């Protein structure tokens, strides 16, 4: 297994963040999670946060030009020679088009678009029980993950909270945004021969094994 260069696709709650963090640990590739970056910016009330907050609150997408600039800066600033994992980007065709020149810039071509799939009832169950560490962004689940019961992050001691956009009334809106704006990326990457569809139903380890298999890596 050489240098890892992947993007994660798939609906909110499918398990992208969870699997992206595994790949980060296993391959030491640089992880760029755009949702996490935006939430941190909102908490810190940075200029980016002030631009993004209205979209996050509604479950809408932050404008493409903001996102493309953000990711370009991250990829350039961080050492991605050991590879990169994009979680939550691209989310539109325009963002995918914006990614191509960035990759040329750093001299790394994409090797897979991993799309984690799950039916709506699974997604709703995962999102409505998700808890996120305020400090390090680690992911927990009130039902599937006994560690969530402590209310504190097992890795860093940070406070676990429920994201505003994971509340029941926002989930349907986010799924609509996904279907209309992000789902077309499957065809986009399929045409380029990069799409790898992964069944996201099953426990975290089962899905992780499928991801590793899709990448051609041994799952240990
Ligand atoms: P999830 O993990 O549930 O799929 P994310 O944490 O990736 O959600 O994203 C949370 C929110 O951040 C999105 O609903 C959207 O408002 C914003 N966001 C994240 N990534 C992008 C992006 N690439 N383009 C536009 N908006 C984004
Ligand atoms: P995404 O990044 O696609 O929005 P997450 O990785 O944040 O999804 O997962 C959503 C929620 O579901 C989190 O609470 C996470 O702990 C939980 N989760 C992730 N993968 C699984 C799985 N295979 N089985 C059960 N729960 C999972
Ligand atoms: Zn933490």
XYZ file of N, CA and C and ligand atoms in Angstrom:
715
model
N 0.857 -1.199 0.000
C 0.000 0.000 0.000
C 0.886 1.240 0.000
N 0.721 2.029 -1.030
C 1.546 3.233 -1.124
C 0.910 4.403 -0.408
N 1.020 5.551 -1.039
C 0.483 6.788 -0.465
C -1.033 6.813 -0.659
N -1.726 7.165 0.413
C -3.186 7.162 0.368
C -3.703 8.527 -0.077
N -4.566 8.520 -1.108
C -5.147 9.796 -1.573
C -6.613 9.574 -1.875
N -7.448 9.829 -0.888
C -8.865 9.476 -1.046
C -9.804 10.604 -0.625
N -10.993 10.571 -1.206
C -12.089 11.400 -0.706
C -13.197 10.463 -0.234
N -13.924 10.896 0.783
C -15.081 10.153 1.254
C -16.360 10.815 0.759
N -17.227 10.001 0.177
C -18.557 10.457 -0.210
C -19.573 9.685 0.622
N -20.829 10.107 0.510
C -21.872 9.376 1.236
C -22.668 10.330 2.091
N -23.890 9.930 2.401
C -24.792 10.818 3.144
C -24.305 11.113 4.558
N -24.813 12.185 5.159
C -24.492 12.473 6.562
C -24.870 11.262 7.418
N -24.003 10.908 8.352
C -24.310 9.807 9.263
C -23.923 8.436 8.753
N -23.433 8.334 7.519
C -23.104 7.014 6.966
C -21.881 6.400 7.650
N -21.050 7.253 8.249
C -19.852 6.738 8.928
C -18.543 7.225 8.313
N -18.596 8.274 7.519
C -17.393 8.789 6.851
C -16.332 9.235 7.858
N -16.736 10.046 8.820
C -15.779 10.585 9.793
C -15.117 9.474 10.587
N -15.921 8.501 11.015
C -15.408 7.373 11.796
C -14.353 6.614 11.000
N -14.641 6.319 9.758
C -13.699 5.546 8.935
C -12.499 6.398 8.526
N -12.729 7.678 8.300
C -11.623 8.565 7.913
C -10.573 8.615 9.027
N -11.041 8.624 10.275
C -10.097 8.670 11.400
C -9.286 7.374 11.501
N -9.916 6.243 11.166
C -9.155 4.982 11.146
C -8.036 5.039 10.107
N -8.386 5.542 8.936
C -7.380 5.604 7.872
C -6.244 6.549 8.248
N -6.600 7.637 8.915
C -5.573 8.587 9.353
C -4.564 7.879 10.261
N -5.113 7.101 11.228
C -4.243 6.384 12.166
C -3.398 5.341 11.467
N -4.037 4.601 10.577
C -3.332 3.475 9.959
C -2.263 3.934 8.973
N -2.568 4.982 8.215
C -1.660 5.369 7.132
C -0.877 6.641 7.421
N -1.241 7.327 8.503
C -0.546 8.574 8.795
C -0.762 9.640 7.726
N -1.815 9.489 6.958
C -2.120 10.485 5.922
C -2.772 11.698 6.573
N -2.709 12.850 5.913
C -3.299 14.023 6.553
C -4.802 14.081 6.305
N -5.528 14.210 7.404
C -6.998 14.191 7.354
C -7.519 15.626 7.320
N -8.323 15.902 6.314
C -8.974 17.208 6.229
C -10.487 16.969 6.298
N -11.056 17.256 7.461
C -12.501 17.098 7.663
C -13.144 18.477 7.638
N -13.850 18.771 6.565
C -14.308 20.161 6.395
C -15.384 20.549 7.412
N -16.266 19.620 7.772
C -17.298 19.954 8.762
C -16.660 20.350 10.087
N -15.646 19.563 10.486
C -14.940 19.805 11.734
C -14.209 21.157 11.703
N -13.583 21.453 10.593
C -12.875 22.736 10.449
C -13.872 23.895 10.565
N -15.026 23.732 9.932
C -16.037 24.810 9.970
C -16.606 24.993 11.377
N -16.900 23.903 12.059
C -17.452 24.024 13.420
C -16.451 24.697 14.360
N -15.184 24.380 14.199
C -14.163 25.012 15.029
C -14.114 26.515 14.733
N -14.205 26.858 13.458
C -14.170 28.271 13.067
C -15.376 29.017 13.653
N -16.524 28.363 13.684
C -17.729 28.991 14.248
C -17.533 29.212 15.748
N -17.004 28.206 16.431
C -16.771 28.339 17.878
C -15.803 29.470 18.179
N -14.801 29.611 17.328
C -13.783 30.643 17.564
C -14.178 32.002 17.006
N -15.336 32.053 16.358
C -15.826 33.292 15.736
C -14.794 33.924 14.813
N -14.103 33.088 14.082
C -13.120 33.603 13.117
C -13.886 34.132 11.901
N -13.194 34.842 11.001
C -13.875 35.329 9.790
C -14.552 34.187 9.020
N -13.869 33.047 8.902
C -14.487 31.894 8.242
C -15.745 31.464 8.988
N -15.657 31.409 10.311
C -16.797 30.992 11.125
C -17.989 31.925 10.947
N -17.705 33.209 10.878
C -18.811 34.167 10.711
C -19.481 34.022 9.352
N -18.686 33.635 8.356
C -19.256 33.404 7.023
C -20.092 32.118 7.001
N -19.630 31.103 7.740
C -20.209 29.758 7.593
C -21.418 29.509 8.479
N -21.522 30.222 9.600
C -22.476 29.837 10.637
C -23.920 29.773 10.139
N -24.316 30.720 9.310
C -25.704 30.738 8.832
C -26.035 29.482 8.021
N -25.051 28.959 7.284
C -25.304 27.769 6.470
C -25.361 26.530 7.349
N -24.413 26.416 8.273
C -24.400 25.258 9.162
C -25.695 25.161 9.960
N -26.159 26.290 10.436
C -27.374 26.303 11.246
C -28.596 25.810 10.475
N -28.583 25.993 9.164
C -29.721 25.565 8.358
C -29.517 24.190 7.728
N -28.323 23.630 7.866
C -28.031 22.363 7.199
C -27.749 22.542 5.720
N -27.514 23.792 5.314
C -27.188 24.083 3.910
C -25.692 23.998 3.682
N -25.300 23.978 2.432
C -23.883 23.954 2.114
C -23.303 25.359 2.127
N -22.120 25.467 2.672
C -21.343 26.707 2.612
C -20.956 26.905 1.133
N -20.954 28.153 0.638
C -20.701 28.375 -0.791
C -19.398 27.738 -1.286
N -19.454 27.266 -2.530
C -18.331 26.538 -3.124
C -17.025 27.316 -3.087
N -17.061 28.618 -3.394
C -15.790 29.346 -3.474
C -15.106 29.415 -2.108
N -15.898 29.489 -1.046
C -15.337 29.499 0.316
C -14.668 28.159 0.603
N -15.354 27.079 0.228
C -14.844 25.741 0.532
C -13.598 25.399 -0.292
N -13.625 25.779 -1.554
C -12.486 25.456 -2.418
C -11.235 26.180 -1.928
N -11.400 27.423 -1.525
C -10.267 28.197 -1.010
C -9.734 27.564 0.288
N -10.680 27.192 1.160
C -10.301 26.584 2.434
C -9.487 25.302 2.239
N -9.988 24.423 1.399
C -9.305 23.137 1.205
C -7.967 23.333 0.491
N -7.929 24.248 -0.456
C -6.664 24.527 -1.158
C -5.601 24.974 -0.157
N -5.998 25.835 0.768
C -5.045 26.309 1.785
C -4.557 25.172 2.674
N -5.514 24.317 3.094
C -5.132 23.195 3.973
C -4.177 22.236 3.282
N -4.506 21.900 2.048
C -3.678 20.917 1.345
C -2.282 21.478 1.078
N -2.215 22.778 0.835
C -0.922 23.389 0.564
C -0.097 23.520 1.851
N -0.790 23.875 2.946
C -0.077 24.156 4.196
C 0.438 22.888 4.869
N -0.322 21.800 4.738
C 0.074 20.608 5.467
C 0.911 19.706 4.592
N 1.737 18.927 5.257
C 2.565 18.008 4.505
C 1.740 16.803 4.095
N 1.381 16.746 2.843
C 0.517 15.663 2.373
C 1.283 14.639 1.554
N 2.596 14.634 1.688
C 3.372 13.664 0.905
C 3.089 12.231 1.346
N 2.623 12.072 2.591
C 2.227 10.730 3.027
C 0.753 10.486 2.706
N 0.165 11.365 1.900
C -1.205 11.155 1.448
C -2.191 12.050 2.160
N -3.437 12.002 1.683
C -4.484 12.820 2.299
C -5.811 12.075 2.273
N -6.645 12.452 3.220
C -7.994 11.907 3.317
C -8.928 13.108 3.415
N -9.790 13.276 2.441
C -10.758 14.369 2.511
C -12.091 13.810 2.980
N -12.578 14.338 4.087
C -13.867 13.900 4.632
C -14.825 15.085 4.593
N -15.852 14.975 3.749
C -16.837 16.060 3.661
C -16.570 17.027 2.527
N -15.580 16.753 1.733
C -15.242 17.555 0.558
C -14.714 16.614 -0.498
N -15.129 16.752 -1.749
C -16.105 17.699 -2.283
C -17.557 17.285 -2.003
N -18.417 18.264 -1.983
C -19.839 18.018 -1.757
C -20.696 18.482 -2.928
N -20.071 19.083 -3.912
C -20.784 19.496 -5.132
C -19.852 19.233 -6.318
N -20.455 19.221 -7.513
C -19.645 19.056 -8.730
C -18.634 20.203 -8.843
N -19.065 21.415 -8.520
C -18.156 22.566 -8.620
C -16.952 22.382 -7.697
N -17.165 21.829 -6.513
C -16.048 21.578 -5.595
C -15.123 20.500 -6.151
N -15.710 19.463 -6.749
C -14.887 18.397 -7.337
C -14.044 18.960 -8.470
N -14.631 19.845 -9.277
C -13.864 20.497 -10.344
C -12.756 21.366 -9.752
N -13.041 22.000 -8.610
C -12.043 22.844 -7.955
C -10.909 22.043 -7.348
N -11.185 20.796 -7.005
C -10.164 19.943 -6.380
C -9.064 19.544 -7.374
N -9.440 19.358 -8.630
C -8.475 18.824 -9.605
C -7.211 19.678 -9.731
N -7.333 21.002 -9.940
C -6.101 21.807 -10.018
C -5.297 21.836 -8.718
N -5.994 21.706 -7.568
C -5.257 21.675 -6.290
C -4.355 20.459 -6.247
N -4.863 19.327 -6.717
C -4.087 18.091 -6.661
C -2.903 18.165 -7.619
N -3.152 18.753 -8.778
C -2.029 18.978 -9.720
C -0.936 19.775 -9.041
N -1.380 20.807 -8.315
C -0.483 21.697 -7.580
C 0.447 20.961 -6.629
N -0.129 20.032 -5.851
C 0.693 19.316 -4.873
C 1.265 18.031 -5.471
N 0.932 17.778 -6.721
C 1.535 16.634 -7.419
C 1.014 15.280 -6.984
N -0.200 15.235 -6.474
C -0.780 13.960 -6.054
C -2.146 13.768 -6.723
N -2.315 12.646 -7.403
C -3.615 12.367 -8.018
C -4.474 11.548 -7.058
N -5.778 11.724 -7.188
C -6.707 10.972 -6.350
C -6.648 9.493 -6.723
N -6.658 8.579 -5.717
C -6.757 7.182 -6.131
C -8.094 6.529 -5.851
N -8.901 7.072 -4.962
C -10.238 6.515 -4.768
C -11.215 7.545 -4.237
N -12.459 7.398 -4.654
C -13.575 8.094 -4.010
C -14.394 7.012 -3.323
N -14.288 6.982 -1.996
C -14.954 5.927 -1.218
C -16.333 6.412 -0.825
N -17.348 5.743 -1.335
C -18.712 6.180 -1.017
C -19.357 5.194 -0.051
N -19.586 5.642 1.174
C -20.233 4.784 2.171
C -21.740 4.967 2.056
N -22.436 3.865 1.858
C -23.888 3.907 1.636
C -24.623 3.349 2.836
N -25.763 3.936 3.136
C -26.633 3.342 4.163
C -28.046 3.858 3.928
N -29.037 3.014 4.201
C -30.422 3.452 4.005
C -30.815 4.512 5.043
N -31.857 5.274 4.709
C -32.247 6.398 5.565
C -32.518 6.026 7.015
N -33.118 4.855 7.257
C -33.432 4.561 8.666
C -32.154 4.383 9.495
N -31.122 3.837 8.868
C -29.836 3.677 9.566
C -29.209 5.043 9.813
N -29.259 5.879 8.802
C -28.680 7.219 8.902
C -29.337 8.031 10.011
N -30.651 7.962 10.063
C -31.386 8.752 11.056
C -31.033 8.279 12.467
N -30.933 6.968 12.634
C -30.559 6.408 13.930
C -29.136 6.838 14.320
N -28.247 6.823 13.357
C -26.858 7.210 13.668
C -26.746 8.690 13.986
N -27.405 9.519 13.194
C -27.276 10.965 13.415
C -27.945 11.400 14.708
N -29.101 10.804 15.010
C -29.828 11.301 16.179
C -29.145 10.887 17.481
N -28.285 9.847 17.437
C -27.554 9.456 18.649
C -26.093 9.872 18.645
N -25.681 10.618 17.624
C -24.258 10.987 17.536
C -23.882 11.980 18.627
N -22.715 11.763 19.220
C -22.115 12.750 20.118
C -20.707 13.018 19.607
N -20.310 14.261 19.675
C -19.039 14.691 19.102
C -18.211 15.354 20.192
N -16.915 15.076 20.211
C -16.045 15.740 21.188
C -15.799 17.178 20.752
N -16.045 18.081 21.674
C -15.885 19.504 21.399
C -14.435 19.875 21.133
N -13.515 19.091 21.683
C -12.101 19.445 21.582
C -11.429 18.780 20.369
N -11.564 17.452 20.243
C -10.800 16.771 19.193
C -11.668 16.224 18.067
N -12.992 16.350 18.186
C -13.870 15.914 17.093
C -14.120 14.415 17.045
N -13.632 13.656 18.040
C -13.893 12.216 18.058
C -15.393 11.958 18.081
N -15.788 10.800 17.495
C -17.209 10.508 17.307
C -17.668 9.383 18.213
N -18.818 9.567 18.802
C -19.403 8.575 19.707
C -20.880 8.435 19.367
N -21.486 7.369 19.934
C -22.920 7.175 19.712
C -23.568 6.686 21.006
N -24.676 7.309 21.370
C -25.284 7.003 22.671
C -25.764 5.559 22.786
N -26.105 4.920 21.674
C -26.586 3.545 21.733
C -25.478 2.551 21.368
N -24.730 2.846 20.294
C -23.789 1.865 19.749
C -22.420 1.908 20.414
N -22.226 2.879 21.269
C -20.884 3.130 21.762
C -20.898 3.365 23.270
N -20.552 2.335 24.057
C -20.614 2.463 25.518
C -19.775 3.617 26.055
N -18.731 3.988 25.323
C -17.857 5.076 25.779
C -18.590 6.416 25.859
N -19.693 6.540 25.107
C -20.422 7.821 25.092
C -21.058 8.116 26.439
N -21.292 7.054 27.225
C -22.018 7.239 28.490
C -21.264 8.092 29.489
N -19.955 8.110 29.372
C -19.164 8.917 30.301
C -19.406 10.412 30.094
N -19.907 10.787 28.909
C -20.146 12.206 28.626
C -18.879 12.988 28.326
N -17.748 12.276 28.421
C -16.454 12.904 28.166
C -15.697 12.081 27.152
N -14.874 12.737 26.376
C -14.110 12.048 25.337
C -13.091 11.101 25.957
N -13.124 9.852 25.484
C -12.212 8.831 25.961
C -10.762 9.154 25.576
N -10.593 9.893 24.486
C -9.239 10.169 23.997
C -8.624 11.414 24.620
N -9.453 12.460 24.834
C -8.839 13.716 25.281
C -9.525 14.332 26.499
N -10.617 13.717 26.973
C -11.291 14.266 28.143
C -12.234 15.411 27.822
N -12.313 15.799 26.555
C -13.195 16.904 26.139
C -14.672 16.566 26.339
N -15.479 17.600 26.351
C -16.922 17.431 26.560
C -17.582 16.890 25.283
N -18.477 15.911 25.454
C -19.241 15.405 24.308
C -20.535 16.203 24.187
N -20.883 16.571 22.970
C -22.121 17.342 22.777
C -22.874 16.857 21.546
N -24.151 17.231 21.486
C -24.941 16.914 20.306
C -24.908 18.112 19.364
N -24.462 17.893 18.140
C -24.438 18.977 17.162
C -25.849 19.500 16.928
N -25.934 20.809 16.782
C -27.211 21.475 16.492
C -27.889 20.841 15.269
N -27.080 20.549 14.238
C -27.655 20.015 12.994
C -27.937 18.518 13.058
N -27.646 17.871 14.187
C -28.020 16.465 14.347
C -29.374 16.320 15.026
N -30.038 17.425 15.306
C -31.371 17.326 15.889
C -32.361 16.883 14.812
N -33.332 16.086 15.284
C -34.304 15.442 14.398
C -34.830 16.359 13.287
N -35.188 17.593 13.650
C -35.859 18.453 12.666
C -34.925 18.911 11.540
N -33.596 18.807 11.764
C -32.649 19.241 10.735
C -32.217 18.101 9.807
N -32.402 16.886 10.269
C -31.829 15.760 9.537
C -32.452 15.613 8.146
N -33.769 15.755 8.057
C -34.440 15.600 6.763
C -33.932 16.640 5.767
N -33.734 17.862 6.238
C -33.241 18.931 5.362
C -31.846 18.576 4.835
N -30.989 18.044 5.699
C -29.633 17.693 5.265
C -29.642 16.539 4.274
N -30.571 15.596 4.469
C -30.644 14.485 3.521
C -31.100 14.968 2.150
N -31.981 15.964 2.137
C -32.406 16.532 0.840
C -31.242 17.231 0.151
N -30.488 17.986 0.914
C -29.309 18.662 0.347
C -28.344 17.620 -0.220
N -28.149 16.543 0.515
C -27.251 15.483 0.034
C -27.744 14.936 -1.307
N -29.023 14.570 -1.363
C -29.552 13.952 -2.586
C -29.418 14.882 -3.787
N -29.717 16.156 -3.582
C -29.723 17.049 -4.743
C -28.323 17.526 -5.121
N -27.448 17.766 -4.155
C -26.167 18.402 -4.495
C -24.964 17.467 -4.460
N -24.981 16.482 -3.563
C -23.780 15.658 -3.371
C -23.873 14.300 -4.062
N -25.059 13.688 -4.062
C -25.187 12.354 -4.672
C -24.705 12.314 -6.132
N -24.880 13.391 -6.922
C -24.374 13.350 -8.306
C -22.864 13.129 -8.421
N -22.126 13.304 -7.327
C -20.686 13.059 -7.377
C -20.351 11.590 -7.588
N -21.295 10.709 -7.257
C -21.035 9.286 -7.483
C -20.795 9.032 -8.970
N -21.665 9.607 -9.786
C -21.491 9.425 -11.226
C -20.214 10.107 -11.717
N -19.951 11.276 -11.156
C -18.753 12.049 -11.516
C -17.494 11.192 -11.345
N -17.372 10.525 -10.181
C -16.176 9.730 -9.917
C -16.240 8.355 -10.570
N -17.443 7.863 -10.780
C -17.596 6.596 -11.489
C -17.049 6.737 -12.898
N -17.370 7.848 -13.555
C -16.886 8.090 -14.925
C -15.368 8.161 -14.982
N -14.754 8.581 -13.885
C -13.287 8.667 -13.846
C -12.643 7.366 -13.353
N -13.497 6.370 -13.095
C -12.971 5.069 -12.663
C -12.462 5.053 -11.230
N -12.906 6.003 -10.411
C -12.372 6.113 -9.048
C -13.362 5.692 -7.962
N -14.627 5.505 -8.332
C -15.654 5.259 -7.319
C -15.552 3.855 -6.730
N -15.558 3.796 -5.383
C -15.640 2.508 -4.697
C -16.796 2.583 -3.716
N -17.844 1.832 -3.991
C -19.020 1.883 -3.128
C -18.859 0.895 -1.990
N -19.157 1.357 -0.801
C -18.972 0.534 0.394
C -20.279 0.462 1.164
N -20.667 -0.763 1.479
C -21.883 -0.964 2.273
C -21.595 -0.495 3.700
N -22.340 0.517 4.158
C -22.108 1.090 5.484
C -22.942 0.462 6.579
N -23.728 -0.568 6.239
C -24.557 -1.232 7.251
C -23.733 -2.305 7.941
N -23.808 -2.331 9.264
C -22.991 -3.272 10.037
C -22.200 -2.471 11.046
N -21.486 -3.171 11.936
C -20.795 -2.405 12.973
C -19.529 -1.735 12.426
N -18.915 -0.923 13.262
C -17.784 -0.103 12.832
C -16.644 -0.971 12.259
N -16.385 -2.110 12.889
C -15.286 -2.970 12.433
C -15.606 -3.592 11.077
N -16.861 -4.016 10.910
C -17.248 -4.612 9.618
C -17.057 -3.607 8.483
N -17.502 -2.382 8.746
C -17.372 -1.362 7.691
C -15.893 -1.046 7.449
N -15.131 -0.998 8.534
C -13.699 -0.723 8.388
C -13.020 -1.789 7.517
N -13.382 -3.052 7.738
C -12.797 -4.116 6.919
C -13.147 -3.944 5.446
N -14.377 -3.501 5.188
C -14.763 -3.281 3.778
C -13.960 -2.131 3.167
N -13.740 -1.100 3.967
C -12.966 0.047 3.464
C -11.542 -0.401 3.128
N -10.931 -1.135 4.044
C -9.562 -1.595 3.805
C -9.501 -2.508 2.583
N -10.509 -3.354 2.466
C -10.527 -4.266 1.315
C -10.646 -3.467 0.017
N -11.504 -2.453 0.041
C -11.680 -1.620 -1.159
C -10.368 -0.932 -1.541
N -9.559 -0.628 -0.542
C -8.279 0.034 -0.805
C -7.176 -0.966 -1.137
N -7.507 -2.232 -1.014
C -6.495 -3.248 -1.279
C -5.513 -3.406 -0.144
N -5.906 -2.967 1.062
C -5.010 -3.081 2.211
C -5.461 -4.239 3.095
N -4.527 -4.821 3.807
C -4.885 -5.886 4.741
C -5.478 -5.247 5.997
N -6.629 -5.762 6.418
C -7.357 -5.106 7.503
C -6.879 -5.535 8.873
N -5.686 -5.133 9.243
C -5.241 -5.399 10.623
C -4.688 -4.117 11.231
P -21.757 15.073 8.270
O -20.573 14.438 8.968
O -22.990 14.928 9.057
O -21.886 14.633 6.860
P -20.126 17.452 8.159
O -19.526 17.539 9.508
O -19.276 16.894 7.070
O -21.487 16.639 8.256
O -20.638 18.877 7.689
C -21.455 19.655 8.536
C -21.898 20.899 7.800
O -20.758 21.672 7.416
C -22.665 20.679 6.502
O -24.050 20.480 6.720
C -22.390 21.991 5.757
O -23.186 23.039 6.272
C -20.946 22.277 6.143
N -19.983 21.687 5.199
C -19.042 20.744 5.470
N -18.314 20.447 4.385
C -18.802 21.215 3.383
C -18.492 21.365 2.002
N -17.521 20.640 1.401
N -19.222 22.240 1.283
C -20.182 22.984 1.839
N -20.539 22.894 3.120
C -19.860 22.017 3.906
P -20.528 10.908 8.913
O -19.132 11.450 9.053
O -20.727 10.150 7.628
O -21.573 11.952 9.127
P -19.997 9.566 11.455
O -18.722 8.836 11.230
O -19.952 10.820 12.231
O -20.745 9.808 10.030
O -21.027 8.551 12.137
C -22.327 8.973 12.528
C -22.667 8.363 13.878
O -22.806 6.959 13.763
C -21.632 8.597 14.982
O -22.317 8.701 16.206
C -20.787 7.318 14.941
O -20.255 7.031 16.233
C -21.818 6.271 14.534
N -21.301 5.228 13.648
C -20.393 5.343 12.664
N -20.219 4.152 12.023
C -21.057 3.273 12.628
C -21.352 1.870 12.436
N -20.761 1.148 11.453
N -22.268 1.320 13.255
C -22.883 2.030 14.215
N -22.644 3.341 14.447
C -21.740 3.953 13.670
Zn -11.733 14.434 22.360
